[in-house]
JSON list of C-alpha atoms in Angstrom, two decimals:
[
{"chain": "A", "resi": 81, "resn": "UNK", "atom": "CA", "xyz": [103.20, 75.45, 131.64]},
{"chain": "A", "resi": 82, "resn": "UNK", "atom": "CA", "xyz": [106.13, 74.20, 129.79]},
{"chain": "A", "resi": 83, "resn": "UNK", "atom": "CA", "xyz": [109.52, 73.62, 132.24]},
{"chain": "A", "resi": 84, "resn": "UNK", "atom": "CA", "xyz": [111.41, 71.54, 130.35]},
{"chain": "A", "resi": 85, "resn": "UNK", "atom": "CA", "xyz": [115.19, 71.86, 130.08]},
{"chain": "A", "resi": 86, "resn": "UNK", "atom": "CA", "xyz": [117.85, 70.86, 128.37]},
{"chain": "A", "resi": 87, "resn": "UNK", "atom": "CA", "xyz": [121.85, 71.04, 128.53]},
{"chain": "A", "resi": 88, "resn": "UNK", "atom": "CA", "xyz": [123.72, 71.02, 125.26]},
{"chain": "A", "resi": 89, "resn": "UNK", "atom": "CA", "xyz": [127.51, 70.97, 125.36]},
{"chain": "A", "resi": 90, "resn": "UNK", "atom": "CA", "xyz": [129.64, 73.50, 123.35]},
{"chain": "A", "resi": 91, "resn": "UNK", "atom": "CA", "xyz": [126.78, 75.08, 122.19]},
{"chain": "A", "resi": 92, "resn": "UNK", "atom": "CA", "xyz": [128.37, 78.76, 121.95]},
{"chain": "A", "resi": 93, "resn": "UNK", "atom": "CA", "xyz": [129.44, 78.41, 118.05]},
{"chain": "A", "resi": 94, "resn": "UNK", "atom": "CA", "xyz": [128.52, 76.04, 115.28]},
{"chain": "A", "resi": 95, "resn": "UNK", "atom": "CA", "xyz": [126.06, 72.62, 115.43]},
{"chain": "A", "resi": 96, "resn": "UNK", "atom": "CA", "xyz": [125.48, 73.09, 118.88]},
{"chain": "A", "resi": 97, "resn": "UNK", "atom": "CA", "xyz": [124.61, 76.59, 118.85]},
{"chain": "A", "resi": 98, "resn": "UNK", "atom": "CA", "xyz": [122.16, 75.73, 116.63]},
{"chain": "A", "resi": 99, "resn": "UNK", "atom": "CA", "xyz": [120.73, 72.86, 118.50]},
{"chain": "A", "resi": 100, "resn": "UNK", "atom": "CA", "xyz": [120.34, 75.23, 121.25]},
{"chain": "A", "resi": 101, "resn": "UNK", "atom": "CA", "xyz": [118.38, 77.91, 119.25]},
{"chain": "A", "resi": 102, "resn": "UNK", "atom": "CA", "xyz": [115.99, 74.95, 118.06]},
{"chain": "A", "resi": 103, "resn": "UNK", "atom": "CA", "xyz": [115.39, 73.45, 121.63]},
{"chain": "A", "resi": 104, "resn": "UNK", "atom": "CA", "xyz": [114.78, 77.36, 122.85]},
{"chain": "A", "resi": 105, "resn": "UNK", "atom": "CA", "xyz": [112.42, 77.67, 120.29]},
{"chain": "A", "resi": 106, "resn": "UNK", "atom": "CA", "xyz": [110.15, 74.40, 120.98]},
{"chain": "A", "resi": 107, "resn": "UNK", "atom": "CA", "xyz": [110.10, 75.35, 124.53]},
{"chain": "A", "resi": 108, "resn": "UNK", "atom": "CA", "xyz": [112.59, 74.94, 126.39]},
{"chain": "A", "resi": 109, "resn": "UNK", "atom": "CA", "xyz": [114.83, 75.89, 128.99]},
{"chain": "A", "resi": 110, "resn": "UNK", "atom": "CA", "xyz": [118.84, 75.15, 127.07]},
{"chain": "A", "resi": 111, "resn": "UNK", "atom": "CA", "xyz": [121.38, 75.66, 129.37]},
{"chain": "A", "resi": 112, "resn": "UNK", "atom": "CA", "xyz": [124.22, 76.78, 126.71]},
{"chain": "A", "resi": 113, "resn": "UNK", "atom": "CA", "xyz": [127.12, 74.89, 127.89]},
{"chain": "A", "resi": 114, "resn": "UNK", "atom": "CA", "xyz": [130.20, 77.20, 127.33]},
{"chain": "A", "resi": 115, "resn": "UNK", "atom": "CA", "xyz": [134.33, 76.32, 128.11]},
{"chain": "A", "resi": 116, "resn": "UNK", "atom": "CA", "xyz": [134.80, 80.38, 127.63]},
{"chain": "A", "resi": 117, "resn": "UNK", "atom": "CA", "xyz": [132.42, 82.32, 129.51]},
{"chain": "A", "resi": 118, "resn": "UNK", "atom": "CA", "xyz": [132.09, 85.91, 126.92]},
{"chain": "A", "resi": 119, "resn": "UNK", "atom": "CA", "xyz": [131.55, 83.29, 124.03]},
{"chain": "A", "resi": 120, "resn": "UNK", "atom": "CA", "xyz": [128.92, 81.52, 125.63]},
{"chain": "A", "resi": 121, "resn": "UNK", "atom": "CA", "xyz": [127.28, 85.13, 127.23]},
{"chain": "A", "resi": 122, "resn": "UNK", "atom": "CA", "xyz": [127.20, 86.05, 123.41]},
{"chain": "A", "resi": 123, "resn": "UNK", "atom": "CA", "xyz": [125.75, 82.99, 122.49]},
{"chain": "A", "resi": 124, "resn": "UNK", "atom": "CA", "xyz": [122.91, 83.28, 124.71]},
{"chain": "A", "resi": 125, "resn": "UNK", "atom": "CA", "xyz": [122.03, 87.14, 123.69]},
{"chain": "A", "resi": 126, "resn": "UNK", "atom": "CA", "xyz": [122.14, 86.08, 120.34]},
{"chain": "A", "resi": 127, "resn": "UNK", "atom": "CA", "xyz": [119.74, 82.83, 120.87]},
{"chain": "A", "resi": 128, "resn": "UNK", "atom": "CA", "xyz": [117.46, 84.60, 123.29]},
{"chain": "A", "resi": 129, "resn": "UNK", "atom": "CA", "xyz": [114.73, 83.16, 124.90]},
{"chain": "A", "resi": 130, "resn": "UNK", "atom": "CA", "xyz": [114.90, 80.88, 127.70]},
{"chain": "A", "resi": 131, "resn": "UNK", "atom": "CA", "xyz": [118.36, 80.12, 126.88]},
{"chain": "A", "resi": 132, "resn": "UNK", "atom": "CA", "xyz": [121.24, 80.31, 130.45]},
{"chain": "A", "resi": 133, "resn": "UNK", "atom": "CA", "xyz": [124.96, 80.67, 130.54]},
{"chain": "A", "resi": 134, "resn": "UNK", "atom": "CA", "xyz": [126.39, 77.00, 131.91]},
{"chain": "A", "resi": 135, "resn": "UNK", "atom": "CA", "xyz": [129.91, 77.25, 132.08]},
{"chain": "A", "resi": 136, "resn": "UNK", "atom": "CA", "xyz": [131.20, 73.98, 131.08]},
{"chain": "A", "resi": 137, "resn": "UNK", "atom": "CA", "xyz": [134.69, 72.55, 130.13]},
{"chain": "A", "resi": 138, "resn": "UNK", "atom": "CA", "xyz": [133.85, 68.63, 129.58]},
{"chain": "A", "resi": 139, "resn": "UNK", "atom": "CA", "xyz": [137.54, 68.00, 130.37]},
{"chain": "A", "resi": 140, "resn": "UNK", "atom": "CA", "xyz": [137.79, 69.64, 133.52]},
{"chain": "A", "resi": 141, "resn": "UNK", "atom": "CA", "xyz": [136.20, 67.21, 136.69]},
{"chain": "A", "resi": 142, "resn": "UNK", "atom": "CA", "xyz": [135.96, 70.57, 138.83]},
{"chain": "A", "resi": 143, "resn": "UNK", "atom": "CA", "xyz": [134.08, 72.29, 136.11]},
{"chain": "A", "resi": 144, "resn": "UNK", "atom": "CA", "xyz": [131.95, 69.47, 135.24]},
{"chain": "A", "resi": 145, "resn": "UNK", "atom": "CA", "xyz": [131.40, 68.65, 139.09]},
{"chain": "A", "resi": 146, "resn": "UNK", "atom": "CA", "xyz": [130.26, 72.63, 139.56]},
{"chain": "A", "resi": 147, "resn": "UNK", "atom": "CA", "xyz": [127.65, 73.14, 136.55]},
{"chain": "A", "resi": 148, "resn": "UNK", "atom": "CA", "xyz": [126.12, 69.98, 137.80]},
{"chain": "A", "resi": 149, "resn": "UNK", "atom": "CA", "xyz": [125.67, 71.40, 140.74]},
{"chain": "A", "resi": 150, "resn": "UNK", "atom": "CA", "xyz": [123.57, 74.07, 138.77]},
{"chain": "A", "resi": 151, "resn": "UNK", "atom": "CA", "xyz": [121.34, 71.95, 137.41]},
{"chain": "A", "resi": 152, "resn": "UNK", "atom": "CA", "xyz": [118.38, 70.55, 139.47]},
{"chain": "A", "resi": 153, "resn": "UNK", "atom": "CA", "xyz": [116.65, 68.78, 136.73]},
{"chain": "A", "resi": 154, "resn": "UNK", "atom": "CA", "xyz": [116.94, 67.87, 133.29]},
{"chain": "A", "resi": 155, "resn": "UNK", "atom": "CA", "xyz": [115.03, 66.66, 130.43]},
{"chain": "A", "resi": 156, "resn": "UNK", "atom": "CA", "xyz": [117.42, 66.41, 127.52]},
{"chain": "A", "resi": 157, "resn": "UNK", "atom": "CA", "xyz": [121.37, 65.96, 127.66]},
{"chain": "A", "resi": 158, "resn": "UNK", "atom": "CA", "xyz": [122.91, 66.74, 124.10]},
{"chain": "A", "resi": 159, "resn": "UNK", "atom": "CA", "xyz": [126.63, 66.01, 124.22]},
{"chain": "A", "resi": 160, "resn": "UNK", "atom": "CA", "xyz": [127.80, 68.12, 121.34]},
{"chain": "A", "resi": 161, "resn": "UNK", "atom": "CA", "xyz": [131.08, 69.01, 122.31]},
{"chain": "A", "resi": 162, "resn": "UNK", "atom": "CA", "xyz": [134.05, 67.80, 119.68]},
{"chain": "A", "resi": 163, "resn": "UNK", "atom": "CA", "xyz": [137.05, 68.46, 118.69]},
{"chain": "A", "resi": 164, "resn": "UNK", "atom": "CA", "xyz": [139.05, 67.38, 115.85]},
{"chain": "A", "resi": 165, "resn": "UNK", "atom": "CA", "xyz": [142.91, 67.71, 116.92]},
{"chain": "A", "resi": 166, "resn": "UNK", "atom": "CA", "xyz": [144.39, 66.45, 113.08]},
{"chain": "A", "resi": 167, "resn": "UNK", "atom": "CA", "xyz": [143.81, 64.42, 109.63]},
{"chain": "A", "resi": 168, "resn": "UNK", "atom": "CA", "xyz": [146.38, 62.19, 110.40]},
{"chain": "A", "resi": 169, "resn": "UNK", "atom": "CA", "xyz": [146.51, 57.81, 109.56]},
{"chain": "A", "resi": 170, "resn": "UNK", "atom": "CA", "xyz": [146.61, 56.00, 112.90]},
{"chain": "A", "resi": 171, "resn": "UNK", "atom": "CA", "xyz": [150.77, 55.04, 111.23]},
{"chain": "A", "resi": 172, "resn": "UNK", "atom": "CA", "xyz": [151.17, 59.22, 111.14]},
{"chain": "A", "resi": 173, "resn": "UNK", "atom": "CA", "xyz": [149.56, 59.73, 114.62]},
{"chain": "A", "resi": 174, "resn": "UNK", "atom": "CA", "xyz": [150.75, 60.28, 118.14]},
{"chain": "A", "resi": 175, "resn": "UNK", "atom": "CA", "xyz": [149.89, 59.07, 121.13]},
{"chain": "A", "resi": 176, "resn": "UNK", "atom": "CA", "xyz": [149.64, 63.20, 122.65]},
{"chain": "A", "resi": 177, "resn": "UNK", "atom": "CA", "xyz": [146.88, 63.46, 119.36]},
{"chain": "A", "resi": 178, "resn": "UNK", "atom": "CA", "xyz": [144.89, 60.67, 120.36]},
{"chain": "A", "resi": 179, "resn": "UNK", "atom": "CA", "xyz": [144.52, 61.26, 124.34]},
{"chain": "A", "resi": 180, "resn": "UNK", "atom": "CA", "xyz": [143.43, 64.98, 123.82]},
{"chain": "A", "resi": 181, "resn": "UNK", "atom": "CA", "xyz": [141.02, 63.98, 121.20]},
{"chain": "A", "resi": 182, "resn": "UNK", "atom": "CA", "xyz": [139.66, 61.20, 123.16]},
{"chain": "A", "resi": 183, "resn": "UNK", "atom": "CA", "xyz": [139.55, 62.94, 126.19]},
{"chain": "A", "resi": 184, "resn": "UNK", "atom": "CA", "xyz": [137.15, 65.87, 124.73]},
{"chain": "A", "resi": 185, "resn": "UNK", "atom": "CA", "xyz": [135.00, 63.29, 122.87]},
{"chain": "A", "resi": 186, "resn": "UNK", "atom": "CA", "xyz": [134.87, 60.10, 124.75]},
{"chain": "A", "resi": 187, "resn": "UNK", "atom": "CA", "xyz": [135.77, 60.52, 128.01]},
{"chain": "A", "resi": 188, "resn": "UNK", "atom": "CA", "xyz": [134.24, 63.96, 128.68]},
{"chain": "A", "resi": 189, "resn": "UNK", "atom": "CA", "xyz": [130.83, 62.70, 127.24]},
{"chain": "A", "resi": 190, "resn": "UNK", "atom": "CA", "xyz": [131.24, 60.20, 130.07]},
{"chain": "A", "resi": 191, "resn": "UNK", "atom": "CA", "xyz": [131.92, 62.11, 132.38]},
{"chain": "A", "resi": 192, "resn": "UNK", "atom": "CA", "xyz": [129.63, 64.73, 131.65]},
{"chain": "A", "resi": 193, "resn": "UNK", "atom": "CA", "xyz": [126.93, 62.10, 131.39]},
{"chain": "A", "resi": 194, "resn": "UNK", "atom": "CA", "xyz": [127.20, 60.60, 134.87]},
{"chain": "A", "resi": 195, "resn": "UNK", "atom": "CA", "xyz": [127.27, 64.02, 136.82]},
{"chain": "A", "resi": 196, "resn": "UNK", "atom": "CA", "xyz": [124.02, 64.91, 135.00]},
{"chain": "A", "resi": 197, "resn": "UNK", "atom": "CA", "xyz": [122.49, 61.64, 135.50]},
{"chain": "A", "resi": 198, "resn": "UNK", "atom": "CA", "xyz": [121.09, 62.53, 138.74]},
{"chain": "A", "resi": 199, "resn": "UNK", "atom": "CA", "xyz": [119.04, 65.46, 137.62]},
{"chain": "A", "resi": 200, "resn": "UNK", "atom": "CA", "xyz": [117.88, 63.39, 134.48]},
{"chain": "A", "resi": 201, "resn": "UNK", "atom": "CA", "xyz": [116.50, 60.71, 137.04]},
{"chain": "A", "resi": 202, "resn": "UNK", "atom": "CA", "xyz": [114.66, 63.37, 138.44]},
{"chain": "A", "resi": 203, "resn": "UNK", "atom": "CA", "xyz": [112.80, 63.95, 134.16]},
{"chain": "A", "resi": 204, "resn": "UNK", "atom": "CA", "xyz": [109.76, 62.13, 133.70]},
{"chain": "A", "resi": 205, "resn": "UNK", "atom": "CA", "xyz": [111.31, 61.32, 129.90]},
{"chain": "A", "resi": 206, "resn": "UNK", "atom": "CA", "xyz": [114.72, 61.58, 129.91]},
{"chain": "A", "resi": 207, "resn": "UNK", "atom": "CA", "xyz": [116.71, 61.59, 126.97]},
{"chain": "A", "resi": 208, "resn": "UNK", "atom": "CA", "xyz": [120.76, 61.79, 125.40]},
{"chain": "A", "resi": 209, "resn": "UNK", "atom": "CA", "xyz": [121.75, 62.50, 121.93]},
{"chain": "A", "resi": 210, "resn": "UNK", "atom": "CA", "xyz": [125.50, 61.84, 121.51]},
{"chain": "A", "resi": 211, "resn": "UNK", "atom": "CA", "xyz": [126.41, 63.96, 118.09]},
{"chain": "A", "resi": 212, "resn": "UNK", "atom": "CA", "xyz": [129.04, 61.43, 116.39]},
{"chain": "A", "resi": 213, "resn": "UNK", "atom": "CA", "xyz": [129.77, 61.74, 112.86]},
{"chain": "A", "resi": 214, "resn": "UNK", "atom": "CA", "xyz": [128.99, 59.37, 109.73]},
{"chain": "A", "resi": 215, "resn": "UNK", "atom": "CA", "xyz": [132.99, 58.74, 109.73]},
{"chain": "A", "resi": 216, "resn": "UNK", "atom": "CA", "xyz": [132.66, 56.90, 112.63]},
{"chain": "A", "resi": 217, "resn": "UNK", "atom": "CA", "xyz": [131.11, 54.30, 110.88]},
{"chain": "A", "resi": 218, "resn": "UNK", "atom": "CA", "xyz": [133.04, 51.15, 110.58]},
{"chain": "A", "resi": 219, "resn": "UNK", "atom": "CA", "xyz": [130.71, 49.57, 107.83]},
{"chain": "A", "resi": 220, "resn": "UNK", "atom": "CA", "xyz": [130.89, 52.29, 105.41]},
{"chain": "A", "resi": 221, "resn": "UNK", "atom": "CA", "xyz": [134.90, 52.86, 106.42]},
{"chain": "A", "resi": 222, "resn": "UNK", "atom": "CA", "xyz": [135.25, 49.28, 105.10]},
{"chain": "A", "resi": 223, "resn": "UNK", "atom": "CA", "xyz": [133.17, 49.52, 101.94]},
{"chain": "A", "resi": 224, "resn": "UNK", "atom": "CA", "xyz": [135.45, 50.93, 98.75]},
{"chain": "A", "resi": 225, "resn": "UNK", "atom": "CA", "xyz": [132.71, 52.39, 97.35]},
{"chain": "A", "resi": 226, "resn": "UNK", "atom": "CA", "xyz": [131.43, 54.48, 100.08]},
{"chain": "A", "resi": 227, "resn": "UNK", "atom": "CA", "xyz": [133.10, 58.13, 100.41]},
{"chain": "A", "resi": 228, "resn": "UNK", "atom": "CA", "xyz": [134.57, 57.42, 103.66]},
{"chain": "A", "resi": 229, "resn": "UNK", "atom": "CA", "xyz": [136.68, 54.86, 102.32]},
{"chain": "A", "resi": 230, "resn": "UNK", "atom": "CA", "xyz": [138.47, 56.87, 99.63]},
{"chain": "A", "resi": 231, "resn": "UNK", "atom": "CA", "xyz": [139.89, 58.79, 102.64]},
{"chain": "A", "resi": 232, "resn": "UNK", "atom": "CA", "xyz": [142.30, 55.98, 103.45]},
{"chain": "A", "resi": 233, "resn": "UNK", "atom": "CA", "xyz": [142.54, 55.86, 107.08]},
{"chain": "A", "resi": 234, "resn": "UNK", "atom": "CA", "xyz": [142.67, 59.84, 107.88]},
{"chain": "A", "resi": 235, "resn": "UNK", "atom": "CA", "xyz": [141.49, 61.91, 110.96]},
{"chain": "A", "resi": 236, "resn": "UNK", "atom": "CA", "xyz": [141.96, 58.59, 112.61]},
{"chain": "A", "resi": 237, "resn": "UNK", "atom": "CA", "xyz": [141.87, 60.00, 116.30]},
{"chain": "A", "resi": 238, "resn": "UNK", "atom": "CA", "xyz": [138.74, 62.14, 115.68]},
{"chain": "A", "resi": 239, "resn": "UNK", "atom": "CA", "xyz": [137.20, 59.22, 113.52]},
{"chain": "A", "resi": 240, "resn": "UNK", "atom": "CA", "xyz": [137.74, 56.21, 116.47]},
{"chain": "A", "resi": 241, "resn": "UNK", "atom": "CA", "xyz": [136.91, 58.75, 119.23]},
{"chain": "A", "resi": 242, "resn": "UNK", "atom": "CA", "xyz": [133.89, 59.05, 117.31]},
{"chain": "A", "resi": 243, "resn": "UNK", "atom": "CA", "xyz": [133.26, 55.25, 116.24]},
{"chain": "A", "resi": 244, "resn": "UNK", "atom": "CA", "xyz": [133.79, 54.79, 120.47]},
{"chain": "A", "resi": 245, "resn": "UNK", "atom": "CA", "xyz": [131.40, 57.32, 121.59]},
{"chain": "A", "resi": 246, "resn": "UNK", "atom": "CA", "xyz": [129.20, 55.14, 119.33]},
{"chain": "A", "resi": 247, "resn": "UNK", "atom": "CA", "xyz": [129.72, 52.35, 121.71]},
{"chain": "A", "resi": 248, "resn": "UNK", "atom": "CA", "xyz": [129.53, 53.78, 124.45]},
{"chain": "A", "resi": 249, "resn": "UNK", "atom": "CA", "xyz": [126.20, 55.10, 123.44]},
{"chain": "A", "resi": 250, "resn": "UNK", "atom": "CA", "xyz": [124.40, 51.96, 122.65]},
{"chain": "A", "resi": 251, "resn": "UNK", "atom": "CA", "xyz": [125.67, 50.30, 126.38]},
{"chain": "A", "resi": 252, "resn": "UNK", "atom": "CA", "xyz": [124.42, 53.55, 127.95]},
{"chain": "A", "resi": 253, "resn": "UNK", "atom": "CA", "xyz": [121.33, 52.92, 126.06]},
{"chain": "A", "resi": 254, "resn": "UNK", "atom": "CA", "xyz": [121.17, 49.44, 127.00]},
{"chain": "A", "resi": 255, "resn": "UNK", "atom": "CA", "xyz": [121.87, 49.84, 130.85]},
{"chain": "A", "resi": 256, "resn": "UNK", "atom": "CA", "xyz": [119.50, 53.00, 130.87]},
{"chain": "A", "resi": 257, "resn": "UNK", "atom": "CA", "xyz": [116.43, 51.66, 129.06]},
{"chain": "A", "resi": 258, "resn": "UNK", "atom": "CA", "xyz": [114.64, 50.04, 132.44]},
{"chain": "A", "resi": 259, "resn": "UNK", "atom": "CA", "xyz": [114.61, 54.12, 133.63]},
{"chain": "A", "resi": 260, "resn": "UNK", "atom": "CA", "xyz": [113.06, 55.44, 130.72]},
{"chain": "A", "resi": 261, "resn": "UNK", "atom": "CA", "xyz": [116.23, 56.76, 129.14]},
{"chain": "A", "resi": 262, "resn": "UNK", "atom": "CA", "xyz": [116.09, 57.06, 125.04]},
{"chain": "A", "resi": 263, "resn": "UNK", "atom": "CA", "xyz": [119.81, 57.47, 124.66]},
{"chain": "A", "resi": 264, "resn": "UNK", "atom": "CA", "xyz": [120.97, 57.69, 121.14]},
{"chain": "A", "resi": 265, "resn": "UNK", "atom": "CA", "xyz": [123.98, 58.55, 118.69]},
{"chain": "A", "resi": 266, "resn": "UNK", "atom": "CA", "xyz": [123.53, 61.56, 115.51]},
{"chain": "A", "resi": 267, "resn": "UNK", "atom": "CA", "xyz": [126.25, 61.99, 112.52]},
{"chain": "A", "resi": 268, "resn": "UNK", "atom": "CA", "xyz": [124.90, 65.54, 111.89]},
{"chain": "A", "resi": 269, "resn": "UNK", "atom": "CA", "xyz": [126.06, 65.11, 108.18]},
{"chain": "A", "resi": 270, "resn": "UNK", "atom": "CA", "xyz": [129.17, 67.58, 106.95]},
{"chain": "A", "resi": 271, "resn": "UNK", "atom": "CA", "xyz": [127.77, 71.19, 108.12]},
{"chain": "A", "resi": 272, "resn": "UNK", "atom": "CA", "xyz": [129.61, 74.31, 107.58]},
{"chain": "A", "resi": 273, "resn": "UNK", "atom": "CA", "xyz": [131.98, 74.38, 110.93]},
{"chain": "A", "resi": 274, "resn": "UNK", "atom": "CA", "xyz": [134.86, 75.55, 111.80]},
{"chain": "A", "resi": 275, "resn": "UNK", "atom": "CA", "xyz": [135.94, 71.68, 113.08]},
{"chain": "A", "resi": 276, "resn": "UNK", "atom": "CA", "xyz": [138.01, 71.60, 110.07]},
{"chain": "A", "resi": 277, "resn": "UNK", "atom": "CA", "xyz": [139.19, 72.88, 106.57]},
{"chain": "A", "resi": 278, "resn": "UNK", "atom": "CA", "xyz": [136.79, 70.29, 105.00]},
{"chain": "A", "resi": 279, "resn": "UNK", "atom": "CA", "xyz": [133.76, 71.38, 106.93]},
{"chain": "A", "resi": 280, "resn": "UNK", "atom": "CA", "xyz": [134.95, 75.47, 106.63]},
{"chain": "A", "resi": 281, "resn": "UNK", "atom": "CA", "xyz": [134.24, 74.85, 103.25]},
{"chain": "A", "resi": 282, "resn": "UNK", "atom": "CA", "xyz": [131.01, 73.06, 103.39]},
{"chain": "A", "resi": 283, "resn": "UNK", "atom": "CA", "xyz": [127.84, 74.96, 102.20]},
{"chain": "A", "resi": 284, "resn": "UNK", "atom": "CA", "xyz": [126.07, 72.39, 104.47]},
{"chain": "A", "resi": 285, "resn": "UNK", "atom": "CA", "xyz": [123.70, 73.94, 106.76]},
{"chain": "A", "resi": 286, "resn": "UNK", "atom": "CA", "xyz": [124.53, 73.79, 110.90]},
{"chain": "A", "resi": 287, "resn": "UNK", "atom": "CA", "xyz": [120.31, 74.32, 110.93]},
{"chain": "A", "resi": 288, "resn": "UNK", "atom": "CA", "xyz": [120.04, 70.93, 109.57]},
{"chain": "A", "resi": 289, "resn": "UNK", "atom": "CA", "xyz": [122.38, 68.75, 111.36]},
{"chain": "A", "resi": 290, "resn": "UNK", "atom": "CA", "xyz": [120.84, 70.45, 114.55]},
{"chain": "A", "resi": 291, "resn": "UNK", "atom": "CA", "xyz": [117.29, 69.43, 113.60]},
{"chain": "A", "resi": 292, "resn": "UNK", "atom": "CA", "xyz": [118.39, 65.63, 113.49]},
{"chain": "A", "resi": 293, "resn": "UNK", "atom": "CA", "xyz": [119.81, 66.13, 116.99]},
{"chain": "A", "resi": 294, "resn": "UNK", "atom": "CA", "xyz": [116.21, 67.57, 118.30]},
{"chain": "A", "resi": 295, "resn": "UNK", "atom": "CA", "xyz": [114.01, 65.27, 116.76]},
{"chain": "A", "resi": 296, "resn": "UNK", "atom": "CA", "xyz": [116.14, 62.37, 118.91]},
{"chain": "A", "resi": 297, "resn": "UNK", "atom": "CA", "xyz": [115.67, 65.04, 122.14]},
{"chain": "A", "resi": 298, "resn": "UNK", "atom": "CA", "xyz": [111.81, 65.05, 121.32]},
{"chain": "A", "resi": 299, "resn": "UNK", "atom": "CA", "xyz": [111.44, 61.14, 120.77]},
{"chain": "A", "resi": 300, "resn": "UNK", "atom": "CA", "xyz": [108.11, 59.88, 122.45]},
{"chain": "A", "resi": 301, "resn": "UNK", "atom": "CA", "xyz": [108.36, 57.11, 125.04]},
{"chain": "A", "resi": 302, "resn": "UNK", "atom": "CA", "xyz": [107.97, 54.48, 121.84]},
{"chain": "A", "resi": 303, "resn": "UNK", "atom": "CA", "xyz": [110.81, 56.32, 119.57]},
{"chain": "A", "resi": 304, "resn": "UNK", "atom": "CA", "xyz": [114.35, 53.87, 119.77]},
{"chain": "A", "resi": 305, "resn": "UNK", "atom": "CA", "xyz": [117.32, 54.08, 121.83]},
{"chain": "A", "resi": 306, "resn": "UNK", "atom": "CA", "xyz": [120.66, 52.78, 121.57]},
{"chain": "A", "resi": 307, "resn": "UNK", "atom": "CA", "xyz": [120.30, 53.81, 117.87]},
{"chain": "A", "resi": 308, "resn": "UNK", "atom": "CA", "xyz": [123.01, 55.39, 115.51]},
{"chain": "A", "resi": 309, "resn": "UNK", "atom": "CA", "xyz": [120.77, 58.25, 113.46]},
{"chain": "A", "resi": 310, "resn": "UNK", "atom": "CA", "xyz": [121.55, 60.37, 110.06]},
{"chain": "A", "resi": 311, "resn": "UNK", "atom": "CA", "xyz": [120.34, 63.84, 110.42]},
{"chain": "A", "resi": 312, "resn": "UNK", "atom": "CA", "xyz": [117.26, 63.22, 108.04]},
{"chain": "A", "resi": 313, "resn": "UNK", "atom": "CA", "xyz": [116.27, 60.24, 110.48]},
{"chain": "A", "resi": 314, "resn": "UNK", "atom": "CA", "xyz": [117.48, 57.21, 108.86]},
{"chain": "A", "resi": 315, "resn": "UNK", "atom": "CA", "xyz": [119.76, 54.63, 110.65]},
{"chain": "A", "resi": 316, "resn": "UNK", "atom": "CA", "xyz": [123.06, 55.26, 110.28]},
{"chain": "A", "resi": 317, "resn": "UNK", "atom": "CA", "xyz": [126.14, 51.76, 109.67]},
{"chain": "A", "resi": 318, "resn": "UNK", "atom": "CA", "xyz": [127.84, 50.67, 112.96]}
]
């Protein structure tokens, strides 16, 4: 009998939704982790299967504290929840731009981490994607050739938050490895989101970007950890 279960974070629209409806449909339990409760109830009529309702606001300690509380045990932790606050260059930035971005997508993937941690302990293959982005990438950033260098320095809040979730996945990786843990890092590739105007536009498929995301859930005890992944698999630049 299959029981395994899974926790993906803003999985009521977009990417994560997605991720949700492909986890449902290999088998397992997704608890659909929601900020507004009717968004997230109509994300898990329209997902069906073994998919739950987790009311979840990765900023919020009390709400974080509470859905763990929900949770017994846990197989796969996807941190998917992101926000993008503006395009600005770090000289164009504030400070109010950076903390709200950061606190969604660094500091509430922490934090939701370490509450589930317990009930991932309790998975005999426990496993974390961390869905970055291929901006985050400092080596490509820095090479003039490569398409994220023509942007110049933009989104520079969303871009770092992302390059330091990065980091903080490969030392979560590294401290986690002697438990079993494969805890890795996914740019899902530009998919057609509502994250921005850029990816509104995109006739890239959410489907796709999610399947990257589950084939690091479903990576056998010899797959890598403390890896950065593209969506079709190959490693992605630091």
């Amino acid at each position: 009998m299959n029981d395994r279960t899974a926790l993906v974070t803003g999985a009521n629209k977009g990417i994560g939704k997605e991720i949700a409806r492909q986890l449902v449909a290999e088998g397992f339990t997704v608890h659909v982790g929601s900020r507004d409760a009717d968004r997230g109830r109509r994300a898990v009529q329209e997902i069906g299967g073994d998919a739950r309702l987790l009311v979840l606001d990765v900023t919020d300690p009390d709400s974080i504290a509470t859905a763990a509380a929900r949770v017994e045990r846990l197989d796969v932790l996807v941190n998917n929840a992101g926000i993008m606050v503006d395009g600005k260059t770090a000289p164009e930035a504030d400070l109010d731009s950076f903390r709200r971005t950061y606190e969604t997508n660094v500091f509430g993937v922490l934090a939701v981490t370490n509450a589930f941690l317990p009930a991932l302990r309790r998975s005999a293959a426990p496993r974390i994607v961390n869905v970055s982005s291929g901006t985050a990438s400092l080596t490509w950033s820095a090479d003039p050739e490569h398409q994220f260098a023509v942007a110049a320095g933009s989104a520079a809040a969303y871009r770092s938050s992302k390059t330091a979730l990065n980091a903080l996945t490969l030392f979560s990786a590294q401290t986690l490895a002697a438990e079993g843990f494969k805890v890795n890092a996914l740019a899902p590739g530009l998919r057609a989101t509502d994250l921005n105007a850029r990816a509104a536009a995109s006739d890239g498929d959410p489907a796709e970007g999610a399947a990257g995301a589950v084939r690091l859930a479903l990576l056998p005890d010899t797959g890598p950890t403390g890896g950065f992944f593209s969506w079709d698999g190959t490693p992605a630049a630091w």
